[in-house]
Amino acid sequence: MVKRESDARTIGYGAMLMEGLVGVVALIAASTLPVRDYYAMNTALADAPKYEQRILQIGGGIEHLGSWEQRTQENLRGRTGGAVTLAVGMANIFDQAAGRFFARSRSTLDAVWKYWYHFAIMFEALFILTTIDAGTRIGRFLLQEAMGKAIHPKLGRTDWWPGALLSTALIVLGWAYFINANEMRMIWPMFGIANQMLAVIALAVLSAYLANEGRTKYLAVTVLPMIFVATTTFTAGAEMLSIQINGLSTQLHNAPGTRNGAAILQASVLGGLIIAMLICGSIVVLASAARIWKAMNGTARPVAAMVTAE
């Protein structure tokens, strides 16, 4: 997808700068909120009574949550996850900035506040939708390939409309099930691990490519970041797997009549998928390491040299 290798730095590094900018803006938006408002939005409603007295002792200014809820016409309490926090924080920043120039138009600013809030929510929704879009397309291709091998070869052809429509419909129905059943929490915790595992795999493959091309002197550029990302990702995966195993063990040790079937299913699905991701990531990293080792020790001829010899 890149016309020339020299463009990779601008595209890749520029994209990461923009990604980092989004993170910085999110932190700034959250930091501008009064402490009580922040904790009221990021504390689950079921846990609110447990932390109510502690939150009241924090201080941090007058609570504005009531007026914000009136402006947005939404309930903002217990909206954990960070999306609402970012949207409210951004709307608060825009409101304060505009208030410096239009101080006499307070009623107009109050009316515009909800548009700033929903604009930020839409921005976040578009980010999530692009992820779902990519997941849907990749899921469709994987499902088609599996059906082509397990059921009939024609189902694996991407240019055969019945197979393409069937695989697309099945993937979309899967998304619909998770959304309607409110079971996205089963797979959302793994999103961070899966996202970073892609970075590990990309860096590992690129490292093997450099070794294949005989450019081993540049390996530090890809291997060092790969080691860092792999360490954090595999550590997070091991910790999340431990949580699922402990939860599953707790449920299985309960009396048969008191076991939570949904919790057992969730722990089993999450644990199995985490194991699959860690194994797949390990295979790619170890295969790349083996190729690099052979290239650096002279036991494998670089691809460029093989092509020239042929």
Short mmCIF file of C-alpha atoms in Angstrom, two decimals:
data_model
loop_
_atom_site.label_atom_id
_atom_site.label_comp_id
_atom_site.label_asym_id
_atom_site.label_seq_id
_atom_site.Cartn_x
_atom_site.Cartn_y
_atom_site.Cartn_z
CA MET A 1 0.00 0.00 0.00
CA VAL A 2 3.07 2.27 0.17
CA LYS A 3 4.46 3.56 -3.12
CA ARG A 4 8.04 3.75 -1.88
CA GLU A 5 9.85 2.61 1.27
CA SER A 6 10.84 6.18 2.19
CA ASP A 7 7.14 7.05 2.71
CA ALA A 8 6.80 4.55 5.55
CA ARG A 9 8.42 6.86 8.11
CA THR A 10 6.07 9.77 7.41
CA ILE A 11 2.96 7.58 7.30
CA GLY A 12 3.78 5.34 10.25
CA TYR A 13 5.32 7.91 12.57
CA GLY A 14 2.77 10.55 11.61
CA ALA A 15 -0.07 8.15 12.39
CA MET A 16 1.41 7.37 15.80
CA LEU A 17 1.80 11.09 16.54
CA MET A 18 -1.91 11.58 15.77
CA GLU A 19 -2.77 8.57 17.94
CA GLY A 20 -0.69 10.02 20.76
CA LEU A 21 -2.39 13.40 20.30
CA VAL A 22 -5.79 11.77 20.86
CA GLY A 23 -4.50 10.22 24.09
CA VAL A 24 -3.09 13.55 25.31
CA VAL A 25 -6.34 15.36 24.50
CA ALA A 26 -8.31 12.68 26.38
CA LEU A 27 -6.08 13.12 29.46
CA ILE A 28 -6.41 16.91 29.31
CA ALA A 29 -10.19 16.65 28.96
CA ALA A 30 -10.44 14.34 31.98
CA SER A 31 -8.09 16.53 34.03
CA THR A 32 -10.26 19.62 33.53
CA LEU A 33 -13.23 17.98 35.27
CA PRO A 34 -13.87 18.51 38.99
CA VAL A 35 -12.78 15.47 40.97
CA ARG A 36 -16.26 14.67 42.31
CA ASP A 37 -17.77 14.83 38.85
CA TYR A 38 -15.05 12.59 37.43
CA TYR A 39 -15.58 9.89 40.04
CA ALA A 40 -19.37 10.14 39.79
CA MET A 41 -19.15 9.39 36.06
CA ASN A 42 -16.51 6.67 36.36
CA THR A 43 -17.94 4.76 39.32
CA ALA A 44 -20.42 2.03 38.44
CA LEU A 45 -23.90 2.67 39.86
CA ALA A 46 -23.78 -0.62 41.75
CA ASP A 47 -20.54 0.46 43.48
CA ALA A 48 -21.58 4.08 44.11
CA PRO A 49 -22.94 3.48 47.67
CA LYS A 50 -19.67 1.83 48.66
CA TYR A 51 -17.55 4.82 47.65
CA GLU A 52 -20.04 7.65 48.26
CA GLN A 53 -18.55 8.86 51.54
CA ARG A 54 -15.00 8.64 50.23
CA ILE A 55 -15.91 10.66 47.12
CA LEU A 56 -17.59 13.35 49.23
CA GLN A 57 -14.40 13.73 51.29
CA ILE A 58 -12.24 14.33 48.20
CA GLY A 59 -13.37 17.88 47.53
CA GLY A 60 -12.30 19.42 44.26
CA GLY A 61 -14.97 22.04 43.72
CA ILE A 62 -18.72 22.22 43.37
CA GLU A 63 -20.37 19.33 41.57
CA HIS A 64 -21.57 20.35 38.07
CA LEU A 65 -22.95 16.97 37.04
CA GLY A 66 -26.57 17.97 37.55
CA SER A 67 -26.35 20.95 35.19
CA TRP A 68 -24.40 18.90 32.64
CA GLU A 69 -27.07 16.21 32.69
CA GLN A 70 -29.71 18.89 32.14
CA ARG A 71 -27.80 20.29 29.15
CA THR A 72 -27.10 16.92 27.52
CA GLN A 73 -30.51 15.49 28.50
CA GLU A 74 -28.73 12.26 29.46
CA ASN A 75 -27.85 10.46 32.66
CA LEU A 76 -24.08 10.84 33.08
CA ARG A 77 -23.66 8.98 36.38
CA GLY A 78 -22.04 5.58 36.34
CA ARG A 79 -20.97 5.90 32.67
CA THR A 80 -17.70 4.03 33.04
CA GLY A 81 -15.27 3.34 30.22
CA GLY A 82 -13.97 6.85 29.51
CA ALA A 83 -16.11 7.79 26.49
CA VAL A 84 -18.51 10.01 28.45
CA THR A 85 -15.65 11.47 30.47
CA LEU A 86 -13.87 12.56 27.29
CA ALA A 87 -17.05 13.97 25.75
CA VAL A 88 -18.01 15.93 28.87
CA GLY A 89 -14.45 17.15 29.30
CA MET A 90 -14.24 18.35 25.69
CA ALA A 91 -17.65 20.06 25.94
CA ASN A 92 -16.51 21.72 29.17
CA ILE A 93 -13.31 22.99 27.50
CA PHE A 94 -15.23 24.36 24.50
CA ASP A 95 -17.77 25.99 26.82
CA GLN A 96 -15.10 27.73 28.91
CA ALA A 97 -13.19 28.88 25.80
CA ALA A 98 -16.32 30.27 24.14
CA GLY A 99 -17.42 31.86 27.40
CA ARG A 100 -14.39 34.16 27.33
CA PHE A 101 -15.61 35.77 24.10
CA PHE A 102 -19.38 35.41 24.44
CA ALA A 103 -19.89 35.92 28.16
CA ARG A 104 -23.18 37.77 27.59
CA SER A 105 -24.66 34.88 25.58
CA ARG A 106 -24.82 32.39 28.43
CA SER A 107 -28.18 30.96 27.37
CA THR A 108 -26.88 30.34 23.85
CA LEU A 109 -23.75 28.64 25.17
CA ASP A 110 -25.86 26.41 27.39
CA ALA A 111 -27.92 25.38 24.36
CA VAL A 112 -24.80 24.67 22.26
CA TRP A 113 -23.19 22.61 25.05
CA LYS A 114 -25.08 19.45 24.11
CA TYR A 115 -23.89 19.71 20.50
CA TRP A 116 -20.26 19.83 21.63
CA TYR A 117 -20.89 16.82 23.86
CA HIS A 118 -22.54 14.76 21.12
CA PHE A 119 -19.88 15.77 18.60
CA ALA A 120 -17.22 14.23 20.87
CA ILE A 121 -19.38 11.11 21.34
CA MET A 122 -19.75 10.84 17.55
CA PHE A 123 -15.97 11.15 17.13
CA GLU A 124 -15.42 8.25 19.52
CA ALA A 125 -18.21 6.21 17.89
CA LEU A 126 -16.57 6.62 14.48
CA PHE A 127 -13.31 5.28 15.90
CA ILE A 128 -15.12 2.23 17.27
CA LEU A 129 -17.09 1.76 14.04
CA THR A 130 -13.91 1.63 11.97
CA THR A 131 -12.66 -1.14 14.26
CA ILE A 132 -15.94 -3.05 13.89
CA ASP A 133 -15.81 -2.51 10.12
CA ALA A 134 -12.30 -3.96 9.89
CA GLY A 135 -13.27 -6.84 12.18
CA THR A 136 -16.33 -7.60 10.07
CA ARG A 137 -14.37 -7.72 6.82
CA ILE A 138 -11.55 -9.82 8.28
CA GLY A 139 -14.08 -12.11 9.96
CA ARG A 140 -15.88 -12.57 6.66
CA PHE A 141 -12.68 -13.57 4.84
CA LEU A 142 -11.65 -15.98 7.60
CA LEU A 143 -15.12 -17.53 7.74
CA GLN A 144 -15.21 -17.91 3.95
CA GLU A 145 -11.82 -19.61 3.95
CA ALA A 146 -12.90 -21.98 6.72
CA MET A 147 -16.20 -22.82 4.99
CA GLY A 148 -14.37 -23.36 1.72
CA LYS A 149 -12.13 -25.97 3.32
CA ALA A 150 -14.70 -27.60 5.61
CA ILE A 151 -17.93 -27.50 3.57
CA HIS A 152 -17.48 -26.73 -0.14
CA PRO A 153 -14.68 -25.08 -2.16
CA LYS A 154 -17.08 -22.59 -3.79
CA LEU A 155 -17.88 -21.10 -0.36
CA GLY A 156 -14.24 -20.02 -0.09
CA ARG A 157 -14.29 -18.00 -3.31
CA THR A 158 -14.56 -14.27 -2.59
CA ASP A 159 -15.97 -13.63 -6.08
CA TRP A 160 -18.89 -16.04 -5.58
CA TRP A 161 -21.80 -13.89 -4.39
CA PRO A 162 -23.77 -16.53 -2.41
CA GLY A 163 -20.70 -17.42 -0.33
CA ALA A 164 -19.77 -13.77 0.22
CA LEU A 165 -23.32 -12.83 1.26
CA LEU A 166 -23.67 -15.85 3.57
CA SER A 167 -20.38 -15.25 5.38
CA THR A 168 -21.10 -11.51 5.70
CA ALA A 169 -24.58 -12.20 7.10
CA LEU A 170 -23.22 -14.66 9.67
CA ILE A 171 -20.58 -12.22 10.90
CA VAL A 172 -23.09 -9.35 11.12
CA LEU A 173 -25.52 -11.59 13.02
CA GLY A 174 -22.71 -12.39 15.43
CA TRP A 175 -22.13 -8.69 16.10
CA ALA A 176 -25.88 -8.19 16.49
CA TYR A 177 -26.04 -10.97 19.08
CA PHE A 178 -23.27 -9.47 21.20
CA ILE A 179 -24.80 -5.98 21.01
CA ASN A 180 -28.38 -7.05 21.78
CA ALA A 181 -27.32 -9.42 24.56
CA ASN A 182 -25.02 -6.74 26.05
CA GLU A 183 -22.23 -9.29 25.96
CA MET A 184 -19.60 -7.03 24.40
CA ARG A 185 -17.93 -7.02 27.81
CA MET A 186 -16.92 -10.62 27.09
CA ILE A 187 -14.63 -9.64 24.23
CA TRP A 188 -13.89 -5.95 24.88
CA PRO A 189 -11.27 -6.62 27.64
CA MET A 190 -9.21 -8.52 25.06
CA PHE A 191 -9.26 -5.69 22.55
CA GLY A 192 -6.18 -4.06 24.06
CA ILE A 193 -4.22 -7.32 24.06
CA ALA A 194 -5.27 -8.18 20.50
CA ASN A 195 -4.42 -4.67 19.30
CA GLN A 196 -0.93 -4.76 20.78
CA MET A 197 -0.40 -8.35 19.65
CA LEU A 198 -0.85 -7.09 16.07
CA ALA A 199 2.02 -4.68 16.71
CA VAL A 200 4.18 -7.53 18.02
CA ILE A 201 3.40 -9.66 14.96
CA ALA A 202 4.02 -6.76 12.55
CA LEU A 203 7.40 -5.97 14.12
CA ALA A 204 8.35 -9.66 14.16
CA VAL A 205 7.46 -10.12 10.48
CA LEU A 206 9.31 -6.93 9.55
CA SER A 207 12.36 -8.13 11.49
CA ALA A 208 12.31 -11.39 9.53
CA TYR A 209 11.96 -9.37 6.31
CA LEU A 210 15.07 -7.34 7.15
CA ALA A 211 16.97 -10.55 7.85
CA ASN A 212 15.75 -12.07 4.56
CA GLU A 213 16.92 -8.97 2.67
CA GLY A 214 20.35 -9.07 4.30
CA ARG A 215 19.76 -5.81 6.23
CA THR A 216 20.59 -7.19 9.66
CA LYS A 217 22.31 -3.93 10.68
CA TYR A 218 18.84 -2.34 10.92
CA LEU A 219 17.34 -5.05 13.12
CA ALA A 220 17.62 -2.99 16.31
CA VAL A 221 15.03 -0.57 14.86
CA THR A 222 12.36 -3.30 14.88
CA VAL A 223 13.59 -5.86 17.40
CA LEU A 224 13.92 -3.52 20.40
CA PRO A 225 10.36 -2.13 20.09
CA MET A 226 9.10 -5.68 19.50
CA ILE A 227 10.72 -6.89 22.74
CA PHE A 228 9.18 -3.99 24.68
CA VAL A 229 5.66 -4.41 23.23
CA ALA A 230 5.85 -8.21 23.51
CA THR A 231 6.85 -7.99 27.18
CA THR A 232 3.96 -5.70 28.11
CA THR A 233 1.42 -7.57 25.95
CA PHE A 234 2.33 -11.08 27.13
CA THR A 235 2.41 -9.87 30.74
CA ALA A 236 -1.06 -8.33 30.40
CA GLY A 237 -2.30 -11.49 28.69
CA ALA A 238 -0.92 -13.71 31.47
CA GLU A 239 -2.52 -11.53 34.14
CA MET A 240 -5.90 -11.49 32.35
CA LEU A 241 -5.70 -15.26 31.84
CA SER A 242 -4.98 -15.69 35.55
CA ILE A 243 -8.09 -13.64 36.38
CA GLN A 244 -10.25 -15.82 34.12
CA ILE A 245 -8.79 -19.05 35.52
CA ASN A 246 -9.41 -17.89 39.10
CA GLY A 247 -12.97 -16.88 38.25
CA LEU A 248 -13.63 -20.21 36.53
CA SER A 249 -12.10 -22.13 39.42
CA THR A 250 -14.26 -20.25 41.92
CA GLN A 251 -17.44 -21.03 39.99
CA LEU A 252 -16.56 -24.71 39.55
CA HIS A 253 -15.88 -25.09 43.30
CA ASN A 254 -19.34 -23.76 44.12
CA ALA A 255 -22.21 -26.12 44.77
CA PRO A 256 -23.92 -27.25 41.53
CA GLY A 257 -27.05 -25.24 42.32
CA THR A 258 -25.16 -21.99 42.98
CA ARG A 259 -22.91 -21.93 39.92
CA ASN A 260 -23.28 -19.01 37.54
CA GLY A 261 -23.49 -20.48 34.04
CA ALA A 262 -22.96 -17.12 32.34
CA ALA A 263 -19.81 -16.46 34.39
CA ILE A 264 -18.45 -19.93 33.55
CA LEU A 265 -19.11 -19.38 29.85
CA GLN A 266 -17.52 -15.92 29.92
CA ALA A 267 -14.39 -17.12 31.72
CA SER A 268 -14.07 -20.12 29.37
CA VAL A 269 -14.48 -18.05 26.20
CA LEU A 270 -12.13 -15.28 27.33
CA GLY A 271 -9.55 -17.72 28.67
CA GLY A 272 -9.59 -19.80 25.49
CA LEU A 273 -9.27 -16.77 23.20
CA ILE A 274 -6.45 -15.30 25.29
CA ILE A 275 -4.55 -18.60 25.12
CA ALA A 276 -5.09 -18.74 21.34
CA MET A 277 -3.76 -15.19 20.89
CA LEU A 278 -0.71 -15.81 23.07
CA ILE A 279 0.09 -19.05 21.23
CA CYS A 280 -0.29 -17.47 17.77
CA GLY A 281 1.84 -14.49 18.79
CA SER A 282 4.50 -16.79 20.24
CA ILE A 283 4.66 -18.87 17.04
CA VAL A 284 5.25 -15.79 14.88
CA VAL A 285 7.86 -14.32 17.24
CA LEU A 286 9.76 -17.62 17.58
CA ALA A 287 9.67 -18.26 13.83
CA SER A 288 11.00 -14.75 13.17
CA ALA A 289 13.69 -15.20 15.82
CA ALA A 290 14.79 -18.48 14.20
CA ARG A 291 15.03 -16.82 10.80
CA ILE A 292 17.01 -13.89 12.20
CA TRP A 293 19.38 -16.25 14.02
CA LYS A 294 20.08 -18.21 10.84
CA ALA A 295 20.65 -15.02 8.85
CA MET A 296 23.05 -13.54 11.39
CA ASN A 297 25.01 -16.78 11.69
CA GLY A 298 25.31 -17.24 7.94
CA THR A 299 23.28 -20.46 7.82
CA ALA A 300 20.52 -18.86 5.70
CA ARG A 301 21.12 -17.01 2.46
CA PRO A 302 19.40 -13.60 2.17
CA VAL A 303 16.48 -13.56 -0.24
CA ALA A 304 18.05 -10.74 -2.25
CA ALA A 305 21.18 -12.82 -2.79
CA MET A 306 19.13 -15.89 -3.77
CA VAL A 307 17.19 -13.88 -6.39
CA THR A 308 20.43 -12.41 -7.79
CA ALA A 309 22.00 -15.85 -8.01
CA GLU A 310 18.99 -17.23 -9.86
#
